Short mmCIF file of C-alpha atoms in Angstrom, two decimals:
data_model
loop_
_atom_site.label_atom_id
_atom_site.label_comp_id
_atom_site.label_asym_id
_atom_site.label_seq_id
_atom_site.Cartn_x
_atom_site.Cartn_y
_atom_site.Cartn_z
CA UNK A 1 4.46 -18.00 48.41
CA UNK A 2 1.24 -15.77 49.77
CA UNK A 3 2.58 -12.78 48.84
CA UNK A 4 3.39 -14.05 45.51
CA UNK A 5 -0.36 -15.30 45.22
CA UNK A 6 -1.11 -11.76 46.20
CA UNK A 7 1.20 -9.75 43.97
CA UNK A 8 -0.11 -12.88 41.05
CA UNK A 9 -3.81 -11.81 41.52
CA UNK A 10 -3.16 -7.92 41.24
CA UNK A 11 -1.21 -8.40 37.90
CA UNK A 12 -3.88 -11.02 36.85
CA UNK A 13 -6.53 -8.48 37.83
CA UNK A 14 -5.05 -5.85 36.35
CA UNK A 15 -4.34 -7.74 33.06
CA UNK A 16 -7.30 -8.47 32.69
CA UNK A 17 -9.17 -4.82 32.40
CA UNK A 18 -6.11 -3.66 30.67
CA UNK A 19 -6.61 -6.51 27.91
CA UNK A 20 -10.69 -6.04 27.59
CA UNK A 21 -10.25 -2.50 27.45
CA UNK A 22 -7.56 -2.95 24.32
CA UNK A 23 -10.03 -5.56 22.72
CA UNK A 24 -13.03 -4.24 23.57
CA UNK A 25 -14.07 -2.90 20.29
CA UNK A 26 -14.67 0.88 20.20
CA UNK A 27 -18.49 1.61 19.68
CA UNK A 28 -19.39 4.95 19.40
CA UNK A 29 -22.12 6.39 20.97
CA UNK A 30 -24.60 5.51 18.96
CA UNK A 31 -24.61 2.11 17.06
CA UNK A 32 -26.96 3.19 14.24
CA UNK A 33 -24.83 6.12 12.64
CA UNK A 34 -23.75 5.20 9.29
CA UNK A 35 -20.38 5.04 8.52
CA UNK A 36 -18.32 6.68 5.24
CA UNK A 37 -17.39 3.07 3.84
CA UNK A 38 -20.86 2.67 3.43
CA UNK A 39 -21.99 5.79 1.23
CA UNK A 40 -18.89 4.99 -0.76
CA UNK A 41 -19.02 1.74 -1.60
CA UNK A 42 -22.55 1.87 -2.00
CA UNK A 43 -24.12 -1.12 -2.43
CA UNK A 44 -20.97 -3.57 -2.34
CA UNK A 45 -20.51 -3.48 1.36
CA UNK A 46 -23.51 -2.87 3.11
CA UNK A 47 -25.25 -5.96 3.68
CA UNK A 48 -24.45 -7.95 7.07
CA UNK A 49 -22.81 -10.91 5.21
CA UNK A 50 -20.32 -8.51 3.86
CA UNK A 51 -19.69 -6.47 7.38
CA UNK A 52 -19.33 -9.66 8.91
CA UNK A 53 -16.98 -11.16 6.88
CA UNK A 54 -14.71 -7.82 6.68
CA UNK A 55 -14.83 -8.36 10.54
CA UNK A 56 -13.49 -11.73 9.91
CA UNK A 57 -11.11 -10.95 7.51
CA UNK A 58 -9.63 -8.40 9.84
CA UNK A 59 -9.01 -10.73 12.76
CA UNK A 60 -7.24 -13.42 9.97
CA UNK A 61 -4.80 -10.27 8.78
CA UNK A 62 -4.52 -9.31 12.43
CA UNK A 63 -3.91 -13.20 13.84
CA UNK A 64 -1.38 -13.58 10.25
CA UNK A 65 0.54 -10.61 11.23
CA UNK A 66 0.86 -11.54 14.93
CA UNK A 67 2.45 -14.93 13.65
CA UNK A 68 4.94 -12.85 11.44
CA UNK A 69 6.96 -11.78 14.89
CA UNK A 70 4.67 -8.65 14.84
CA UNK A 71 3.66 -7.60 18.46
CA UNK A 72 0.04 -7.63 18.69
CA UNK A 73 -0.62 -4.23 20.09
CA UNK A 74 1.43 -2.88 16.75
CA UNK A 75 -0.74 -5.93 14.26
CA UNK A 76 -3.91 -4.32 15.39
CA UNK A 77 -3.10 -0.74 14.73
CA UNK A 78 -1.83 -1.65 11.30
CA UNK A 79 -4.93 -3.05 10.28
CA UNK A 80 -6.98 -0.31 12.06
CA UNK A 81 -5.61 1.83 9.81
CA UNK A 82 -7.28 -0.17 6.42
CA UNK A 83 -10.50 0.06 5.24
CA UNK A 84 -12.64 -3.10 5.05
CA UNK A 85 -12.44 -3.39 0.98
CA UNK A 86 -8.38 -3.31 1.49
CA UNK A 87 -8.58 -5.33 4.10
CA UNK A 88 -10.25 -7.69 1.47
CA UNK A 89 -8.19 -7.29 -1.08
CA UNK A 90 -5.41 -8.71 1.12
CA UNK A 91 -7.07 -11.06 3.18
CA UNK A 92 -7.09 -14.18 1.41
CA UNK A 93 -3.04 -13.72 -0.65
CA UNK A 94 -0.97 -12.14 2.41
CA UNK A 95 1.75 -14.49 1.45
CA UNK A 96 1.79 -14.23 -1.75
CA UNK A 97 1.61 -10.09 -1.70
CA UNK A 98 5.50 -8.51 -2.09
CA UNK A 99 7.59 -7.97 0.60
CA UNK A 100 9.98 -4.44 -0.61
CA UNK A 101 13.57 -5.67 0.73
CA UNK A 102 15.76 -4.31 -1.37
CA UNK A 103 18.97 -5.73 -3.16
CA UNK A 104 21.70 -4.63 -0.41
CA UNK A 105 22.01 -7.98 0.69
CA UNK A 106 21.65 -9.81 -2.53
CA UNK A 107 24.83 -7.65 -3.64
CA UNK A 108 26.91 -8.60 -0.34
CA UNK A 109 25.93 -12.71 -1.12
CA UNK A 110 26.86 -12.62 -4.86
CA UNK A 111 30.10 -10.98 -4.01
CA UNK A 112 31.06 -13.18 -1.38
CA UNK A 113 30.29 -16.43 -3.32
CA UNK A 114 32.16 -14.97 -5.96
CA UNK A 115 35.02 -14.61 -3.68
CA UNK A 116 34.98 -18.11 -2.30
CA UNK A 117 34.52 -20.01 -5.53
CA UNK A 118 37.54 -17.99 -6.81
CA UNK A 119 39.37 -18.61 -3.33
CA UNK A 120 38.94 -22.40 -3.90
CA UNK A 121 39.73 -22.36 -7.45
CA UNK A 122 43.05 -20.30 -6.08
CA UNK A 123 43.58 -23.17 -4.08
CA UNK A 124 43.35 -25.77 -6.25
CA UNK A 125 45.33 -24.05 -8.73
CA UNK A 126 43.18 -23.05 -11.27
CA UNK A 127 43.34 -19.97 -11.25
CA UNK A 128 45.92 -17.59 -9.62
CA UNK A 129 44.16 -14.75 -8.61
CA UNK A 130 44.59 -13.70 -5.11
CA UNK A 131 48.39 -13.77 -4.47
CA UNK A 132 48.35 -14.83 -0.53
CA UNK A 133 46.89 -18.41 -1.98
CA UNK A 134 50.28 -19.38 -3.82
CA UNK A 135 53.02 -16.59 -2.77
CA UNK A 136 55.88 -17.08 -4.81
CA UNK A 137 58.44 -19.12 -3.59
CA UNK A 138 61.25 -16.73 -2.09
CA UNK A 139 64.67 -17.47 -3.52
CA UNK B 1 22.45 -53.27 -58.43
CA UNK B 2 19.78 -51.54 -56.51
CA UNK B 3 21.88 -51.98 -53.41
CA UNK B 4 24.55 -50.13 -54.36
CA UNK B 5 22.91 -47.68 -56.19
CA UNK B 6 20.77 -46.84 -53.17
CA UNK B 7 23.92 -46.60 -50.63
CA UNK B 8 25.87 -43.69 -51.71
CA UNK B 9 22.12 -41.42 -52.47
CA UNK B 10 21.37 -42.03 -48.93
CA UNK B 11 24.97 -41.11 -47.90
CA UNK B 12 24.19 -37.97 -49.64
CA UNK B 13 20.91 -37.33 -48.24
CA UNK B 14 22.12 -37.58 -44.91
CA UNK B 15 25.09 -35.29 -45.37
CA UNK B 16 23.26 -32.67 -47.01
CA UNK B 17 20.78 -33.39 -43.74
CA UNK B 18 24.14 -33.13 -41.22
CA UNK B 19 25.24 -29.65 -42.83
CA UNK B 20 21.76 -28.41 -42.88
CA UNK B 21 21.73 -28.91 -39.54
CA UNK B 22 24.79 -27.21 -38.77
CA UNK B 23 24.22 -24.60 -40.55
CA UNK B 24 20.98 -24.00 -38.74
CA UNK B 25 22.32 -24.26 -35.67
CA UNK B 26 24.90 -21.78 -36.07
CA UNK B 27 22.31 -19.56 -37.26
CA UNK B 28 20.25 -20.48 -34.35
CA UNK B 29 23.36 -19.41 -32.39
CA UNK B 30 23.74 -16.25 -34.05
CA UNK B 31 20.08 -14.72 -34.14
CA UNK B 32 20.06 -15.89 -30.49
CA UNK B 33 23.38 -13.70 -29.26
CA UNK B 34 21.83 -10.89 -32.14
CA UNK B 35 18.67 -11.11 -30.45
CA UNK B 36 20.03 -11.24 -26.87
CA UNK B 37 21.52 -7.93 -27.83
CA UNK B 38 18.86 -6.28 -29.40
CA UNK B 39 17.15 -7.03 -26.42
CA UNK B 40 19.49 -5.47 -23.94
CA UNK B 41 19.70 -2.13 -26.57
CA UNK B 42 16.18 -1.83 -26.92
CA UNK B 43 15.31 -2.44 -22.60
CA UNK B 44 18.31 0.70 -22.38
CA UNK B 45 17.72 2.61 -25.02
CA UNK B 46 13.29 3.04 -24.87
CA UNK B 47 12.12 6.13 -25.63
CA UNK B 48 9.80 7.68 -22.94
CA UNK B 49 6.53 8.13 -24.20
CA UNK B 50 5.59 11.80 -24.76
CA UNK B 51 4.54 13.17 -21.61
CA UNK B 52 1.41 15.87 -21.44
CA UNK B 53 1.43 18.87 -23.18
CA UNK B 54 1.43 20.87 -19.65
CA UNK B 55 4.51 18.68 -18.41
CA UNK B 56 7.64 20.12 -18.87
CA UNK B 57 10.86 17.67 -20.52
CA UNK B 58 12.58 17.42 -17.40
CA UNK B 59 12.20 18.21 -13.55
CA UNK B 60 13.88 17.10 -10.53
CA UNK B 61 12.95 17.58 -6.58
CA UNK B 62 16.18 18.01 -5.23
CA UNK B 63 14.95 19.27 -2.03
CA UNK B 64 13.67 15.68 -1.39
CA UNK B 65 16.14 14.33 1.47
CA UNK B 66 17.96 11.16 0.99
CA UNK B 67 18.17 8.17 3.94
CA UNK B 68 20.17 5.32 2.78
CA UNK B 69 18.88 2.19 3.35
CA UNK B 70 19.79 -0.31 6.33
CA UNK B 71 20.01 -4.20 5.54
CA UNK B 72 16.33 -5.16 4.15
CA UNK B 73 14.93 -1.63 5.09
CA UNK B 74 14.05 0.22 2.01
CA UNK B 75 10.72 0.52 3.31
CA UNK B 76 11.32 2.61 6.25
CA UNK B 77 13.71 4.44 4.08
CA UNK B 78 11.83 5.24 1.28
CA UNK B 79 8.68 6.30 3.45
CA UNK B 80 10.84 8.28 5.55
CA UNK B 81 12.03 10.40 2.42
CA UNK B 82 8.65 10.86 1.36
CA UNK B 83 7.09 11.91 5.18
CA UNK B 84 10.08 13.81 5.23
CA UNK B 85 9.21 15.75 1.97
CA UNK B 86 5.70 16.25 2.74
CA UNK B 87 6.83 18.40 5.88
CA UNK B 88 7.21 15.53 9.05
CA UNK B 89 10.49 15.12 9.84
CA UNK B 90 11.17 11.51 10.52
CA UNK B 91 13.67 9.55 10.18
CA UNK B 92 13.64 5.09 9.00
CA UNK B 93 14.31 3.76 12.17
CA UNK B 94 11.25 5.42 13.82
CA UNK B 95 9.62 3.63 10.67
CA UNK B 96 11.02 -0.08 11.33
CA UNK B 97 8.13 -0.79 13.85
CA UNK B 98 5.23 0.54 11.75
CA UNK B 99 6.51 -0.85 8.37
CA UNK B 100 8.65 -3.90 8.77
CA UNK B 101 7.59 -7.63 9.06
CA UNK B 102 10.73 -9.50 10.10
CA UNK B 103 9.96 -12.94 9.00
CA UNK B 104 9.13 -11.57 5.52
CA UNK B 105 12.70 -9.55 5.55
CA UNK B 106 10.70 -6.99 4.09
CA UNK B 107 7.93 -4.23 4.22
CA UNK B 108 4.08 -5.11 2.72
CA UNK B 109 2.65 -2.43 0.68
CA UNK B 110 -0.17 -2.17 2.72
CA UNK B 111 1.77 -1.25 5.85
CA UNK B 112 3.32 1.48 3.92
CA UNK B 113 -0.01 2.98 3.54
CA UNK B 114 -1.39 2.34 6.74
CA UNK B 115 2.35 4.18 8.30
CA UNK B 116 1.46 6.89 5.97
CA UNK B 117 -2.17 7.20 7.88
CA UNK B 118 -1.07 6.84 11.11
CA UNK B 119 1.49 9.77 11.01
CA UNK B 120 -1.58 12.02 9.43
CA UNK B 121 -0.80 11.94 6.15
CA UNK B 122 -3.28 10.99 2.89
CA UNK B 123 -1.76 7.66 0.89
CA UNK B 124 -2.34 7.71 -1.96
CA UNK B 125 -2.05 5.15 -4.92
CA UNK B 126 -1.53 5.35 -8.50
CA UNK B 127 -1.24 2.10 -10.54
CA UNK B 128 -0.25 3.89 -13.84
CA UNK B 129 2.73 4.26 -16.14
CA UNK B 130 1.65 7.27 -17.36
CA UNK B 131 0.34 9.28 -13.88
CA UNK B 132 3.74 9.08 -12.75
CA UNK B 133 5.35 12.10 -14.47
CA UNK B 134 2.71 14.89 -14.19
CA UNK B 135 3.14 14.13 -10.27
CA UNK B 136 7.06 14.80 -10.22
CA UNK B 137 6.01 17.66 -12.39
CA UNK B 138 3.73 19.06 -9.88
CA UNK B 139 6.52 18.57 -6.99
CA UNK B 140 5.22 15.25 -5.76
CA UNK B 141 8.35 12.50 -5.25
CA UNK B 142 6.49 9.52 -6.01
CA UNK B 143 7.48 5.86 -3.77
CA UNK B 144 7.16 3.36 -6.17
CA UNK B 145 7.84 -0.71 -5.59
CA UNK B 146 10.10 -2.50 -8.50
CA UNK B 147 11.09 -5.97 -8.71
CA UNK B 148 14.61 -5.64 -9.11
CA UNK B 149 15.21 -8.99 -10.02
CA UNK B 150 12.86 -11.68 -12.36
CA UNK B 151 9.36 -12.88 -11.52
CA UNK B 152 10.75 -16.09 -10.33
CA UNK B 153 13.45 -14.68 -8.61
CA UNK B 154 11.94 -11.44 -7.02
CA UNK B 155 13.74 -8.70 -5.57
CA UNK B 156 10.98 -6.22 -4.44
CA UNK B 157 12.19 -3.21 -3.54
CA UNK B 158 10.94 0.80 -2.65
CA UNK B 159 12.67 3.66 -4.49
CA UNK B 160 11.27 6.98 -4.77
CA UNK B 161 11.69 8.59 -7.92
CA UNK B 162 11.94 12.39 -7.87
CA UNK B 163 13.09 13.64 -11.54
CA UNK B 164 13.10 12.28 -15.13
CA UNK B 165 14.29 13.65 -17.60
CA UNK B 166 12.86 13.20 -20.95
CA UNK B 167 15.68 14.15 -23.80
CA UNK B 168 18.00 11.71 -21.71
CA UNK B 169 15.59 9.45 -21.65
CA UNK B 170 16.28 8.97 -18.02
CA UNK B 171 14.70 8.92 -14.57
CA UNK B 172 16.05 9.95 -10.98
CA UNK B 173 15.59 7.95 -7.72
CA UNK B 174 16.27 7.91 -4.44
CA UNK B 175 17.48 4.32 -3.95
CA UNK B 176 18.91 2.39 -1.56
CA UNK B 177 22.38 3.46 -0.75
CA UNK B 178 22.37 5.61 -4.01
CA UNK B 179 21.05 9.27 -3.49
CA UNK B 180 20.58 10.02 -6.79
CA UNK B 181 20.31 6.93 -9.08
CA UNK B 182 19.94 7.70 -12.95
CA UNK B 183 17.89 4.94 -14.65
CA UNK B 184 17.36 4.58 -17.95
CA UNK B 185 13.48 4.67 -19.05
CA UNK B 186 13.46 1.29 -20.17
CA UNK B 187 14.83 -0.43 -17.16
CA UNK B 188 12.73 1.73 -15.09
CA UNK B 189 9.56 0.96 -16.76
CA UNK B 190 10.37 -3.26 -16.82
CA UNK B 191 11.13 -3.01 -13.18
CA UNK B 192 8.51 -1.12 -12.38
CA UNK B 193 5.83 -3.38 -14.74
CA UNK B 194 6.29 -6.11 -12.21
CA UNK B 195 4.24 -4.97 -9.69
CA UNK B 196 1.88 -3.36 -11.76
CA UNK B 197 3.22 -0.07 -11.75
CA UNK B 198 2.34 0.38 -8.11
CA UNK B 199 3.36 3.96 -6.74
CA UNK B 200 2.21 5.81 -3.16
CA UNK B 201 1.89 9.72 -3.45
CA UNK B 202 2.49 10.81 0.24
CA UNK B 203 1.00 14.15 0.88
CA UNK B 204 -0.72 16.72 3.31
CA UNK B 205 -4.45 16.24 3.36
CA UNK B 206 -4.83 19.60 1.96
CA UNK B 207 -3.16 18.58 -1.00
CA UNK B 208 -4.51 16.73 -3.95
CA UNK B 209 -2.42 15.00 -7.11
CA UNK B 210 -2.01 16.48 -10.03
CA UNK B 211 -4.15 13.52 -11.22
CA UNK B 212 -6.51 13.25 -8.42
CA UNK B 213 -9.44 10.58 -9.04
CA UNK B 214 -12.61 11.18 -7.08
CA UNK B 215 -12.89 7.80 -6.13
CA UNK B 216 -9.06 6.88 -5.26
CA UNK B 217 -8.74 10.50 -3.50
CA UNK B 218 -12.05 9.63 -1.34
CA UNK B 219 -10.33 6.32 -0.43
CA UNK B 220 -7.09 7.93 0.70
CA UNK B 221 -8.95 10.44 3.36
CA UNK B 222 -11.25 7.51 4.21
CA UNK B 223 -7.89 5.63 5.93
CA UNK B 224 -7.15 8.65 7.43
CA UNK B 225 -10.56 8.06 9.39
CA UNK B 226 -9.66 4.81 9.68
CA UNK B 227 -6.98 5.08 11.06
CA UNK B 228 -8.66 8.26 13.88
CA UNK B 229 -6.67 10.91 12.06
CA UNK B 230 -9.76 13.12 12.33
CA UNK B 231 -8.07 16.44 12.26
CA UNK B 232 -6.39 14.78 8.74
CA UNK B 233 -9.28 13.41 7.67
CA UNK B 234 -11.56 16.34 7.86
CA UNK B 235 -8.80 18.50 6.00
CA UNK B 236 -8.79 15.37 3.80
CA UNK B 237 -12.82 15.55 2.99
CA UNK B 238 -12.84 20.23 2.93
CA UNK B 239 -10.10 19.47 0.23
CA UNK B 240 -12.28 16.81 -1.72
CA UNK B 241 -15.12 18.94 -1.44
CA UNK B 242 -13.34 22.08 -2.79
CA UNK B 243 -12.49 20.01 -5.97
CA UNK B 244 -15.89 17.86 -6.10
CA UNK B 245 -18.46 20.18 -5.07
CA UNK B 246 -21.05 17.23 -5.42
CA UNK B 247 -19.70 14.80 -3.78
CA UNK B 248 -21.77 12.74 -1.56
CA UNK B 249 -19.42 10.78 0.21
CA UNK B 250 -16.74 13.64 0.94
CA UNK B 251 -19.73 15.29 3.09
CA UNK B 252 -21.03 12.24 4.99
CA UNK B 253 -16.83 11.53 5.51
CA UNK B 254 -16.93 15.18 6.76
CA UNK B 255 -19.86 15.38 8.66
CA UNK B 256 -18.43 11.63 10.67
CA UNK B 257 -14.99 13.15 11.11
CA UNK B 258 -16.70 16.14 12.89
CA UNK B 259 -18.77 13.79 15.12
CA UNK B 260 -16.13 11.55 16.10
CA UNK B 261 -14.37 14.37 17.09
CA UNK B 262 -17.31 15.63 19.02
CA UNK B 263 -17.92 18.66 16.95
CA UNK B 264 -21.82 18.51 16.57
CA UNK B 265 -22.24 22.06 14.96
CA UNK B 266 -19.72 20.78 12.46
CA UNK B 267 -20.83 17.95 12.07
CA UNK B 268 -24.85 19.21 11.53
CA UNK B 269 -23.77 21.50 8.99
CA UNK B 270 -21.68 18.73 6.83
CA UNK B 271 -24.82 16.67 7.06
CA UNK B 272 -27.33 19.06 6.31
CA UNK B 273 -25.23 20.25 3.09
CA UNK B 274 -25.10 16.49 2.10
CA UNK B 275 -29.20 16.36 1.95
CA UNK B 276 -29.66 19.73 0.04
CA UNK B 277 -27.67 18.39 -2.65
CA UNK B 278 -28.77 14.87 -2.05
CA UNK B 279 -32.25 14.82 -1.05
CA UNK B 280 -32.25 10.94 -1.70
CA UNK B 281 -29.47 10.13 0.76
CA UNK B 282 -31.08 8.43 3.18
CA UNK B 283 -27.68 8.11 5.14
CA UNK B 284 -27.68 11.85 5.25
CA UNK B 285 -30.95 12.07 7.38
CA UNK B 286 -30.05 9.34 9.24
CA UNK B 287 -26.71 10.62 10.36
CA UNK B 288 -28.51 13.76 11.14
CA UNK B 289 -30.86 12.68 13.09
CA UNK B 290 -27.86 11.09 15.18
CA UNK B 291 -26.23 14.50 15.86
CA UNK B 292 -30.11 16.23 16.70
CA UNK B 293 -30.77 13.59 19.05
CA UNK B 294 -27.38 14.27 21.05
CA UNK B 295 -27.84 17.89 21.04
CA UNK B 296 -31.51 16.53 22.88
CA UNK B 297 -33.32 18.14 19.74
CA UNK B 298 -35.48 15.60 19.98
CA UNK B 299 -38.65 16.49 17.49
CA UNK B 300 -36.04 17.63 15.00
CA UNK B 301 -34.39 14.54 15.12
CA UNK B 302 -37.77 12.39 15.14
CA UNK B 303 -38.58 14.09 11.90
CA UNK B 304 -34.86 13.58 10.05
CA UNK B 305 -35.22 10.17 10.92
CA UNK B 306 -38.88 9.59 9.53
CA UNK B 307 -37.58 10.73 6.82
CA UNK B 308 -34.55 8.37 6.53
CA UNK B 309 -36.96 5.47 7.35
CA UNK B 310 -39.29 6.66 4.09
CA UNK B 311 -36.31 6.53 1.97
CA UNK B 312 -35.54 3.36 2.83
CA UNK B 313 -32.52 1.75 0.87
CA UNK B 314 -30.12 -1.18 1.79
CA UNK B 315 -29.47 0.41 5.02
CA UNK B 316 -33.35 0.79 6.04
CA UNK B 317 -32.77 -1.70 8.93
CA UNK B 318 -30.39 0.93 10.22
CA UNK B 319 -32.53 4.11 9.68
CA UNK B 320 -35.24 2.25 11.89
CA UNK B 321 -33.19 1.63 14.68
CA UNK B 322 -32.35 4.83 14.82
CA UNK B 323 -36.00 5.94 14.69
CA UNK B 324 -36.72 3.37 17.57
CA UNK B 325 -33.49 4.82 19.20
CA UNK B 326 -35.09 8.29 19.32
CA UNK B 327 -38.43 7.01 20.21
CA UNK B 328 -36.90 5.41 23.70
CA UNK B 329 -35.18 9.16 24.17
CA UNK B 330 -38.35 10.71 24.10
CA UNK B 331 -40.26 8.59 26.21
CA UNK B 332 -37.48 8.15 28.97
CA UNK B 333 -36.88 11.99 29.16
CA UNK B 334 -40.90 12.09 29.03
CA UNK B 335 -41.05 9.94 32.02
CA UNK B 336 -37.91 11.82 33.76
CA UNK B 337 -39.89 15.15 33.56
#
């Protein structure tokens, strides 16, 4: 039991500056350097308001993602790799935004429905048209 | 008398009113089935619209390698043929974890983009019909997101189209298990509609479209910054600044990427071009004054930032903390001495 106390605090410990040092954001040297958002988007993003809010938005993607079965290490660094206006432009209609899939699977349901509504018509007699349903009787 | 003269009109009336109806409803019938179709003709048989006079007919990037696609994974797939193409050999299941959201059975766009980023590559979007062909033209396969299915039935899904040809009236894809899919314009271009013709050029940073916008290309090497793809990014901005020699933003992008890199002679000389052709960017000086103080240039950096502070702007509140940041240099390394 003490040496699992023990071993508990070291991993707590150690948890603990590994987790602040992935969170902690990354500042660089000098807060006051202006970044290329800003000279690009001119006037749209540079007030506070706006910085904070992109801030805010960026957690909601991040937490949204992380509830999607996304690992959180993986949720930040896809949306570190967004700029705050796309960040935007997603923030608020993440469900509603198009998932590519593709029709693979769509193809493999219609075709097995088809199957089984034509096995059970087989079976009922309808129709006739797979021939291990009604085999014909052997004389 | 006027009872039984009445009975048989109104009999009358109301036949003439049954076969009307009839009648109409078999022509209902018809025009419907005609127009049904009509319909189907005209969606297979569109004519493409006439491409530019420098595009040729037809052109198809057969070198463009072909992954079929895994159960819900035409994301990974599709990005995969495209890295591929642009010279990084990867292949869709080192993809899955960047791209895929499993609850959604499906890849967001935006995770495309941001994959694209994070393997040092520029994104880059086009949300046009008619940008689509000029790229194939000038050997870019294009990954474009269709809605396979109807807007209340979706089936979203990535192809990447890498040919058309124009006489046939056709156009070439990579698609899901189908290496080289030949769609006819018009289904092409209704699929396609239903996400608002979104497409993602994947390319070196050294490259630009055939249709590059200043503003959408400047976006593109921004995520590469984003997303601490300096190296990218400053090929990204050299590029942008070879094609817009005015730019602004392509030399404060370059002159960032050089500092966060730690190249301070790089990153001077971005800055310093950015306020000879933009004496009003207050940003500029500001920025500049950043990579003087580090290199302990202290006067030199006192004076840029004076100078951003005068400007003044939305971002004055920044240019006088970094005046007051400089000040606090001086005097500590005053007191030190």
């Amino acid at each position: 039991m003490h040496r699992f106390r023990r071993s508990a605090k070291f991993v707590s410990i150690f948890l603990i500056i590994f987790l602040s040092v992935i969170y902690m954001p990354v500042h660089s040297v000098f807060a006051a350097m202006v970044g290329t958002e800003a000279v690009l988007l001119d006037e749209e993003m540079q007030s506070t308001r706006e910085k904070v809010r992109a801030f805010l938005d960026r957690e909601d993607v991040r937490t949204h993602l992380t509830a999607q079965g996304i690992d959180p290490l993986e949720a930040k660094a896809r949306v570190d790799s967004l700029s705050d206006a796309e960040i935007q432009h997603i923030a608020d209609r993440i469900e509603q935004l198009p998932a590519g899939s593709g029709v693979l699977e769509v193809i493999v349901i219609v075709a097995v429905v088809f199957f089984l509504v034509l096995l059970i018509l087989d079976m009922i007699g309808v129709t006739d048209v797979f021939t291990f349903i009604n085999p014909p009787p052997k004389r | 008398m006027c009872l039984h003269s009445l009975t048989p009109l109104r009999n009358d009336s109301m036949t003439i009113c049954r076969i009307y109806l009839y009648v109409r409803g078999i022509l209902f019938l018809i025009g419907f089935f005609v127009s049904l179709l009509a319909g189907c003709a005209e969606f297979r048989h569109v004519k493409m619209p006439p491409l530019p006079e420098n595009v040729p007919p037809s052109h198809e990037l057969a070198a463009v390698p072909f992954f079929p696609q895994e159960a819900y994974q035409c994301g990974p797939a599709a990005l995969a043929m495209a890295l591929s193409s642009s010279g990084l050999p990867v292949k869709p299941e080192d993809l899955v974890e960047e791209v895929y959201t499993p609850s959604r059975k499906g890849s967001l766009q935006m995770a495309m983009i941001g994959a694209c980023r994070r393997h040092g590559r520029l994104a880059y979007e086009i949300t046009a019909l008619d940008s689509i062909f000029p790229e194939i033209a000038a050997g870019h396969p294009v990954i474009i997101l269709q809605n396979l299915g109807l807007s209340w039935y979706p089936l979203w899904h990535y192809a990447v189209v890498i040919g058309y040809d124009a006489a046939e009236g056709t156009v070439i894809l990579r698609s899901g298990v189908t290496a080289r899919k030949l769609m006819p314009f018009g289904v092409f271009e209704k699929t396609w509609a239903r996400s608002n013709y979104w497409g993602l050029l994947v390319l070196q940073p050294t490259q630009l479209p055939a249709m590059a916008k200043e503003e959408s290309y400047l976006a593109a090497v921004l995520g590469l910054e984003k997303a601490r793809q300096f190296q990218a990014s400053i090929s990204g901005y050299t590029t942008a600044i070879t094609r817009w020699p005015q730019s602004l933003p392509a030399r404060m992008g370059l002159g960032n990427s050089y500092y966060a890199i730690g190249d301070l002679k790089g990153s001077e000389r971005a800055f310093r071009e950015a306020i000879n052709l933009h004496p009003n960017a207050g940003a500029g000086y500001n920025n500049l004054a950043h990579v003087l103080l580090e290199q302990g240039r202290y006067s030199e950096a006192l004076e840029a930032a004076r100078k951003a502070v005068s400007l003044g702007g939305p971002l004055k509140a920044t240019y006088e903390e970094t005046f007051r940041e400089i000040k606090s240099h001086m005097s500590q390394n005053a007191h030190e001495k």
